[in-house]
Short mmCIF file of the C-alpha atoms (twelve columns), coordinates in Angstrom:
data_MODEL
# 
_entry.id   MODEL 
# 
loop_
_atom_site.group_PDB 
_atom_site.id 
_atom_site.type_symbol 
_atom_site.label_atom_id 
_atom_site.label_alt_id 
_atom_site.label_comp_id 
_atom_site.label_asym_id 
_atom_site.label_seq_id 
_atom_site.Cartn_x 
_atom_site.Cartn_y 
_atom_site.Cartn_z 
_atom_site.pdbx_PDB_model_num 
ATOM 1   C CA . UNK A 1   0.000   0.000   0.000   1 
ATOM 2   C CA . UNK A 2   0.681   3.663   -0.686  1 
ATOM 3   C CA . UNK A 3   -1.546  5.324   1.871   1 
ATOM 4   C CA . UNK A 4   -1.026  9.595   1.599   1 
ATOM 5   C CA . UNK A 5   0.914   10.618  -1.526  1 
ATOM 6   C CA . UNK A 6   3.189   13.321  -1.254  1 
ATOM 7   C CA . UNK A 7   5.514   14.720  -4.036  1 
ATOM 8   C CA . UNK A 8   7.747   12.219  -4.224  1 
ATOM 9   C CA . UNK A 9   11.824  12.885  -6.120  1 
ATOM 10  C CA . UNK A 10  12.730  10.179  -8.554  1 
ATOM 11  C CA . UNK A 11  15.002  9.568   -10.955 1 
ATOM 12  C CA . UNK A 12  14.368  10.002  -14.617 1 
ATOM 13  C CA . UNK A 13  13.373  6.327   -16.420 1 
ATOM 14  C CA . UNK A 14  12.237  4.894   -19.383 1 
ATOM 15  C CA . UNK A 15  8.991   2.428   -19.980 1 
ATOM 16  C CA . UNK A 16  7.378   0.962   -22.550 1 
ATOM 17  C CA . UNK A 17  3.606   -0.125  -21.803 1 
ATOM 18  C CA . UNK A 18  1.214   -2.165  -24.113 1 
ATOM 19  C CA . UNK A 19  -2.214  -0.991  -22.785 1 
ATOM 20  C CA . UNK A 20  -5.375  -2.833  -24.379 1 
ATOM 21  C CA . UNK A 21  -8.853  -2.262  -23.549 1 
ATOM 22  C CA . UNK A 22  -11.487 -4.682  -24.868 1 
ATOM 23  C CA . UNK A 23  -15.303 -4.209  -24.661 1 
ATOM 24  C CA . UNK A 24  -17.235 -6.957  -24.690 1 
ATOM 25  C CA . UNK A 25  -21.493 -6.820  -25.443 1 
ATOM 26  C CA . UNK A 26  -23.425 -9.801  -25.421 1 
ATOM 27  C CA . UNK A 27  -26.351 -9.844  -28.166 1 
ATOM 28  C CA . UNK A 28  -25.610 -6.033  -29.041 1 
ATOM 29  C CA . UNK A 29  -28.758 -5.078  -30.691 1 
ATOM 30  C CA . UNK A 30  -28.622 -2.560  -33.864 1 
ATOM 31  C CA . UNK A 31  -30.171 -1.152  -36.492 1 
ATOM 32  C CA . UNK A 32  -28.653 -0.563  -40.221 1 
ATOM 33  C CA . UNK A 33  -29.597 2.765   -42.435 1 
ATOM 34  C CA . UNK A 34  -28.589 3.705   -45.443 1 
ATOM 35  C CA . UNK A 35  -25.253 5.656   -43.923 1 
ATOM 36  C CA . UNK A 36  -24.600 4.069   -40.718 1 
ATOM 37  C CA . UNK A 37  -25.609 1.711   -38.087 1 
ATOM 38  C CA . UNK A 38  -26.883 2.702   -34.981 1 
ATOM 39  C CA . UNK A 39  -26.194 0.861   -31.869 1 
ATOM 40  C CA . UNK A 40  -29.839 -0.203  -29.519 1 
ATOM 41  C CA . UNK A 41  -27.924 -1.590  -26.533 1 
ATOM 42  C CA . UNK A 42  -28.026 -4.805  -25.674 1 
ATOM 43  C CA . UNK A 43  -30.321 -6.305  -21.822 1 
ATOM 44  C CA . UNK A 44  -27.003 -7.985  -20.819 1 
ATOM 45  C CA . UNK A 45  -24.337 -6.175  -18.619 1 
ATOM 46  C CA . UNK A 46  -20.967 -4.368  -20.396 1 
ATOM 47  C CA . UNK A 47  -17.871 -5.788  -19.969 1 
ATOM 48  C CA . UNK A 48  -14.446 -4.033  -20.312 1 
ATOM 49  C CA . UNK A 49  -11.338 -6.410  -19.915 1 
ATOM 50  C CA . UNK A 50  -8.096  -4.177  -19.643 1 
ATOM 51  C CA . UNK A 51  -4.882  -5.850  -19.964 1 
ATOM 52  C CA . UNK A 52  -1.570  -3.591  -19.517 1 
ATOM 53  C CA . UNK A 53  2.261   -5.365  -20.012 1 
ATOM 54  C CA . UNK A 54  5.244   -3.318  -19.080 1 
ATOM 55  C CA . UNK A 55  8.002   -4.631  -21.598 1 
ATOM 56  C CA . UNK A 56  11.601  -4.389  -20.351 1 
ATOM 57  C CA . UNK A 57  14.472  -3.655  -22.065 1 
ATOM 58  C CA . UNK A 58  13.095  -2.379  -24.880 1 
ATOM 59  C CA . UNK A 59  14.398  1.191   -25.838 1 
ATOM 60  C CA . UNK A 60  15.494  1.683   -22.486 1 
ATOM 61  C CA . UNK A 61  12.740  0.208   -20.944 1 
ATOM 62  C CA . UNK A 62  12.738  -0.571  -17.503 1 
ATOM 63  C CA . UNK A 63  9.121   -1.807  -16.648 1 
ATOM 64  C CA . UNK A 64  8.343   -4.818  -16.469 1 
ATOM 65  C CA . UNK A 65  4.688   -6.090  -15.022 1 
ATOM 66  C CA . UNK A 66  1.939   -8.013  -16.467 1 
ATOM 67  C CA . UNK A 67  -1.812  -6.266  -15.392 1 
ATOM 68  C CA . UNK A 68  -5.246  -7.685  -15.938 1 
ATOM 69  C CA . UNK A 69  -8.941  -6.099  -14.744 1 
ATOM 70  C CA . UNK A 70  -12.516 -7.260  -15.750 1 
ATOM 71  C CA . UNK A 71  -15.060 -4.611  -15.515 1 
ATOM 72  C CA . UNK A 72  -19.037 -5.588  -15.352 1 
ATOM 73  C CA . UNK A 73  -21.175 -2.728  -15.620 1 
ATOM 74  C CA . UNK A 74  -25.136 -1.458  -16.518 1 
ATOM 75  C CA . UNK A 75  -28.248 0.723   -15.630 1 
ATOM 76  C CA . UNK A 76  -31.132 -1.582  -14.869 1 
ATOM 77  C CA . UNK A 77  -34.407 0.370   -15.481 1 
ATOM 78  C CA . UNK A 78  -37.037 -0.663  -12.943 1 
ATOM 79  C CA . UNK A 79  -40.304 1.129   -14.425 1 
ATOM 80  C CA . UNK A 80  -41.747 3.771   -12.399 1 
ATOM 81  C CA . UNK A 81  -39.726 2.837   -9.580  1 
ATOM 82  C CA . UNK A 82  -36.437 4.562   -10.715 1 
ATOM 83  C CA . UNK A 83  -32.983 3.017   -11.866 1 
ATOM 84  C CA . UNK A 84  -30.053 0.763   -10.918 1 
ATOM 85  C CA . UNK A 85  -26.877 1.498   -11.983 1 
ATOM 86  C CA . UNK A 86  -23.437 -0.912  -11.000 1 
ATOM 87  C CA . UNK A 87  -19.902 -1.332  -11.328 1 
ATOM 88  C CA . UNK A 88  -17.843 -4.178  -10.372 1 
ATOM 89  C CA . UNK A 89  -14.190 -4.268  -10.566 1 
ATOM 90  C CA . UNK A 90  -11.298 -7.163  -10.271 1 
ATOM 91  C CA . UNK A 91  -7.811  -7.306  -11.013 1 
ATOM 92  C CA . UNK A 92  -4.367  -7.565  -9.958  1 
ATOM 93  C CA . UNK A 93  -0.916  -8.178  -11.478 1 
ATOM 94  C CA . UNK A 94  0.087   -11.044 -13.274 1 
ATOM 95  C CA . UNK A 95  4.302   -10.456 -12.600 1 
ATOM 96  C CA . UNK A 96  5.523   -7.466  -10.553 1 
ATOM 97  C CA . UNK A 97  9.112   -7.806  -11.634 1 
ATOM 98  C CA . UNK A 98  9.518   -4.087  -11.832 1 
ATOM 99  C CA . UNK A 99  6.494   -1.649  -11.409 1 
ATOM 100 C CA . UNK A 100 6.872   1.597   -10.738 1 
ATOM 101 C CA . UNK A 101 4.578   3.932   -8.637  1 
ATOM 102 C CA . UNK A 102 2.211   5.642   -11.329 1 
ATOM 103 C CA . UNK A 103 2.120   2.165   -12.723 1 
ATOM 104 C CA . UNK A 104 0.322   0.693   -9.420  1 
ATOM 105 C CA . UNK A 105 -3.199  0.554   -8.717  1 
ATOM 106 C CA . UNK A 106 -4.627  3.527   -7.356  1 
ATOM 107 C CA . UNK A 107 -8.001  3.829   -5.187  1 
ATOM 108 C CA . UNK A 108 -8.442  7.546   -4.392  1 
ATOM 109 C CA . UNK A 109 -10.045 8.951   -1.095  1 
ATOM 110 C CA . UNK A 110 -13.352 10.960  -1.071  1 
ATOM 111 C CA . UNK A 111 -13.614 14.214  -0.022  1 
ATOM 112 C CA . UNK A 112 -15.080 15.712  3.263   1 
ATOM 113 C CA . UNK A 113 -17.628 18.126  1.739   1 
ATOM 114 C CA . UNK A 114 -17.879 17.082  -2.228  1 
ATOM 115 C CA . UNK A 115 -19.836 13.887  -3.159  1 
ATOM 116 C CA . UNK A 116 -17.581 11.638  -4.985  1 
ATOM 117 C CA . UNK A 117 -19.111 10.089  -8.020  1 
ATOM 118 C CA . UNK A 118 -20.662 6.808   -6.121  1 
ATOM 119 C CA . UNK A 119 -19.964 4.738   -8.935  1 
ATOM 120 C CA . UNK A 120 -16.109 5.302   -9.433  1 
ATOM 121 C CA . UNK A 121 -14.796 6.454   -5.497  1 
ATOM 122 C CA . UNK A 122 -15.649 5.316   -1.827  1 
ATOM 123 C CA . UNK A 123 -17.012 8.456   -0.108  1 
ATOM 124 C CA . UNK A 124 -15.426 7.811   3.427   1 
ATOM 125 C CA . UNK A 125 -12.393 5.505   2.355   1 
ATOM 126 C CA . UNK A 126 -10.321 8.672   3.683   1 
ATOM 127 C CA . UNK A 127 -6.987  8.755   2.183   1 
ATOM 128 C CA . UNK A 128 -5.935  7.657   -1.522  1 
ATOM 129 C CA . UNK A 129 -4.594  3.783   -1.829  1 
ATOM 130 C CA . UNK A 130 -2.624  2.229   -4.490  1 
ATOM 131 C CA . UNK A 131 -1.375  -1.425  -4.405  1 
ATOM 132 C CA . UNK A 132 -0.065  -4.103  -6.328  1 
ATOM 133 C CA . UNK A 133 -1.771  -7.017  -4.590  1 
ATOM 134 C CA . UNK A 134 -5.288  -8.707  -6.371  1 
ATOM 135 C CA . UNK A 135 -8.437  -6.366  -5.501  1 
ATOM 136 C CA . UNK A 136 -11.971 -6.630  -5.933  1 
ATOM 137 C CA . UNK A 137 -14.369 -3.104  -5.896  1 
ATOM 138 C CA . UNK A 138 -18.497 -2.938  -6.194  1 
ATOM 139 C CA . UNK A 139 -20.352 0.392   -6.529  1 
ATOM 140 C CA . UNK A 140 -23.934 0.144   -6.619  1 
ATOM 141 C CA . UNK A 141 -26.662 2.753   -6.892  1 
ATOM 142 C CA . UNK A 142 -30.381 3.470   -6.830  1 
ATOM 143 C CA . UNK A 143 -32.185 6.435   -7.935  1 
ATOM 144 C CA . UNK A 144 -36.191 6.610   -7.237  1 
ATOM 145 C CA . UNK A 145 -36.172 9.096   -9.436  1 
ATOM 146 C CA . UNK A 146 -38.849 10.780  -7.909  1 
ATOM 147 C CA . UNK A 147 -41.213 8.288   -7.823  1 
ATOM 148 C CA . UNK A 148 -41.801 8.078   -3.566  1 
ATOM 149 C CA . UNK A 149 -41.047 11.774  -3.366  1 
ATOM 150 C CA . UNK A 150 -43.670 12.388  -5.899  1 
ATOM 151 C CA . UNK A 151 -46.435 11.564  -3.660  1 
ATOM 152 C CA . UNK A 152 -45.856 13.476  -0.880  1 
ATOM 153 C CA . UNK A 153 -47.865 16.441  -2.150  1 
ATOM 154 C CA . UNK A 154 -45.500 18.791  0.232   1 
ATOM 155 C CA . UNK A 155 -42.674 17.505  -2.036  1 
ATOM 156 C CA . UNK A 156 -44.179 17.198  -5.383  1 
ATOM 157 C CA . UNK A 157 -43.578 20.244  -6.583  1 
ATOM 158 C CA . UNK A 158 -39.675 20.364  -5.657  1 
ATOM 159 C CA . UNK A 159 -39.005 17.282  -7.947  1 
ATOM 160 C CA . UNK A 160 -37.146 15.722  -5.152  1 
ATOM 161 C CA . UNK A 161 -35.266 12.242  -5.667  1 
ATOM 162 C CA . UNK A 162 -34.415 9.399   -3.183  1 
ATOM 163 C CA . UNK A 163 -30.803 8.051   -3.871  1 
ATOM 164 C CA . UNK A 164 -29.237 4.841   -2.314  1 
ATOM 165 C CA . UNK A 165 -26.634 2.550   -2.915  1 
ATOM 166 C CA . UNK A 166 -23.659 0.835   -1.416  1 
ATOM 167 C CA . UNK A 167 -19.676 0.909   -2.115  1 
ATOM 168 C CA . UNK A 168 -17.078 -1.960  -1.127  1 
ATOM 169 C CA . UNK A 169 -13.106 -2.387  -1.675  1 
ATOM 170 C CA . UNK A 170 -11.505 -5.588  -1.222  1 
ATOM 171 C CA . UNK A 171 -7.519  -5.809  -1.317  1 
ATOM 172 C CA . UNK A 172 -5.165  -9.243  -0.679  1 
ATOM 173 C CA . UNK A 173 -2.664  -7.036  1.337   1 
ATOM 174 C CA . UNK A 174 -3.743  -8.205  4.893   1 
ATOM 175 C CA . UNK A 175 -7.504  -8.335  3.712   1 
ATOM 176 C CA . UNK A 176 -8.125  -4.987  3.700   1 
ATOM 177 C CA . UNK A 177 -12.028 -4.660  3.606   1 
ATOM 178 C CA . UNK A 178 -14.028 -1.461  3.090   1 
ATOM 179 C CA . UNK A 179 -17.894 -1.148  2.968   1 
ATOM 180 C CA . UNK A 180 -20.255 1.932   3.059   1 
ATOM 181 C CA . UNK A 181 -23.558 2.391   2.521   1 
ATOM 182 C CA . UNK A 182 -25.464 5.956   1.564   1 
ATOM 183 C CA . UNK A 183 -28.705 7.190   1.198   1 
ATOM 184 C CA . UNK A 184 -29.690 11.025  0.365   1 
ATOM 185 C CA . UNK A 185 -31.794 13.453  -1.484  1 
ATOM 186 C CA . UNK A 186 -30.942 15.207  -4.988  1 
ATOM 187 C CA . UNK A 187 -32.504 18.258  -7.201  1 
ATOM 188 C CA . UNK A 188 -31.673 18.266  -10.986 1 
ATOM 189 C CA . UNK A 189 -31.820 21.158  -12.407 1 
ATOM 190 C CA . UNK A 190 -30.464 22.765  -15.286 1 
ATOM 191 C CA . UNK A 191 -28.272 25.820  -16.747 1 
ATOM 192 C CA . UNK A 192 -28.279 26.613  -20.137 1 
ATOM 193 C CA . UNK A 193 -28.036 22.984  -21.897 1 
ATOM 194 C CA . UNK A 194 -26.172 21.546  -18.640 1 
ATOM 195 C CA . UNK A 195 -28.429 19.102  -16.600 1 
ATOM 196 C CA . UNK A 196 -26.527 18.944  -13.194 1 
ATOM 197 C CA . UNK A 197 -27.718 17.616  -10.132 1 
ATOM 198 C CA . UNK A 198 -27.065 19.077  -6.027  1 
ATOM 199 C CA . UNK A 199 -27.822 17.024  -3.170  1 
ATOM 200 C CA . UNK A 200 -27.643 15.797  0.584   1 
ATOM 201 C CA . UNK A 201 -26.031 12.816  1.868   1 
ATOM 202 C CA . UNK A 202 -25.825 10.525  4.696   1 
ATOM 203 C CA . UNK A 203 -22.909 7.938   4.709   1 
ATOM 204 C CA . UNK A 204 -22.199 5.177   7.007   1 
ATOM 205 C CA . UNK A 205 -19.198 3.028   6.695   1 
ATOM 206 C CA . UNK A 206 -16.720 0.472   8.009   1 
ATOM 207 C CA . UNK A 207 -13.088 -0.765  7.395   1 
ATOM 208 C CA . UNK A 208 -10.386 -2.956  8.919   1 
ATOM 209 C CA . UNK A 209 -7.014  -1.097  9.991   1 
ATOM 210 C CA . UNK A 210 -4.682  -0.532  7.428   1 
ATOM 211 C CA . UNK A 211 -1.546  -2.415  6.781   1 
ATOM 212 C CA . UNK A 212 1.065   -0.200  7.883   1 
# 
């Protein structure tokens, strides 16, 4: 682990990185015109495999590492009761012969005041990570989308939305475990053609001590 990064002085080196990233969509539906095709989507989740190798001695280069990560991610729309979205994350390194730091894995902290986007950062994980040990990471979130706000008649006309979901990091340096969970309440509004979205959140969470 890398816990609190700090500028850090290092000498000047050389790396050469193949860096692939492969989407994969079962039963992609589309639709042909005359000029293009247009993509529909497909009901089954995304998945994004991203495989990284840090070849050595190579024009100087001194990296050598082999990384994999499988991604699963979608929006599940449940009618008028609002809409799912998920991410799931695992990888790890294949070889570690030589890795340097920005090649690691990093996990980065949330921030006291500003709501991290839930589906990419753990609000209360505290202070940035980055490893080279196996991980596993789950972001999950529900939006109501208005639809229990809605009929409240006191809240109605705000356009208020109900927003839970859950966050959890898993990492094989002494099984470090984080899980939160969050609910809150948002208001969309928008500026110009920008739809952005403010709102209020309560977060509980829990982790084991930190390995160092």
């Amino acid at each position: 682990f890398t816990s609190v990064f700090e500028p850090t002085d290092f000498d000047p080196f050389t790396k050469m990185v193949f860096d692939a990233d492969i989407a994969v969509r079962i039963k992609q539906r589309y639709r042909k015109t005359a000029v293009r095709k247009i993509i529909l989507g497909s009901k089954y989740p995304k998945i994004n495999v991203n495989l990284k190798i840090g070849v050595p001695n190579v024009l100087g280069s001194v990296s050598n590492f082999g990384y994999l990560e499988a991604r699963v991610h979608d929006k599940i729309q449940f009618g008028s009761f609002g809409f799912s979205q998920y991410n799931a994350t695992i990888g790890g390194f294949m070889w570690d012969n030589a890795i340097q730091l920005v090649d690691e894995k990093f996990f980065i902290g949330g921030d006291i005041i500003w709501f991290t986007n839930p589906l990419r950062g753990q609000q209360l994980l505290g202070q940035s990570l980055s490893t080279t040990k196996p991980f596993a990471e789950y972001h999950y979130r529900h939006s109501f989308d208005g639809s229990i706000m809605n009929k409240v008649p006191l809240f109605r006309a705000l356009r208020l939305g109900i927003t839970v979901g859950s966050n959890g990091l898993y990492i094989a340096d002494d099984n470090f475990t984080h899980i939160e969970t969050y609910y809150g309440i948002e208001k969309k509004f928008r500026i110009a053609t920008e739809l952005l979205k403010v709102g209020v959140y309560m977060i509980n969470g829990t982790s084991s001590d930190l390995p160092f």
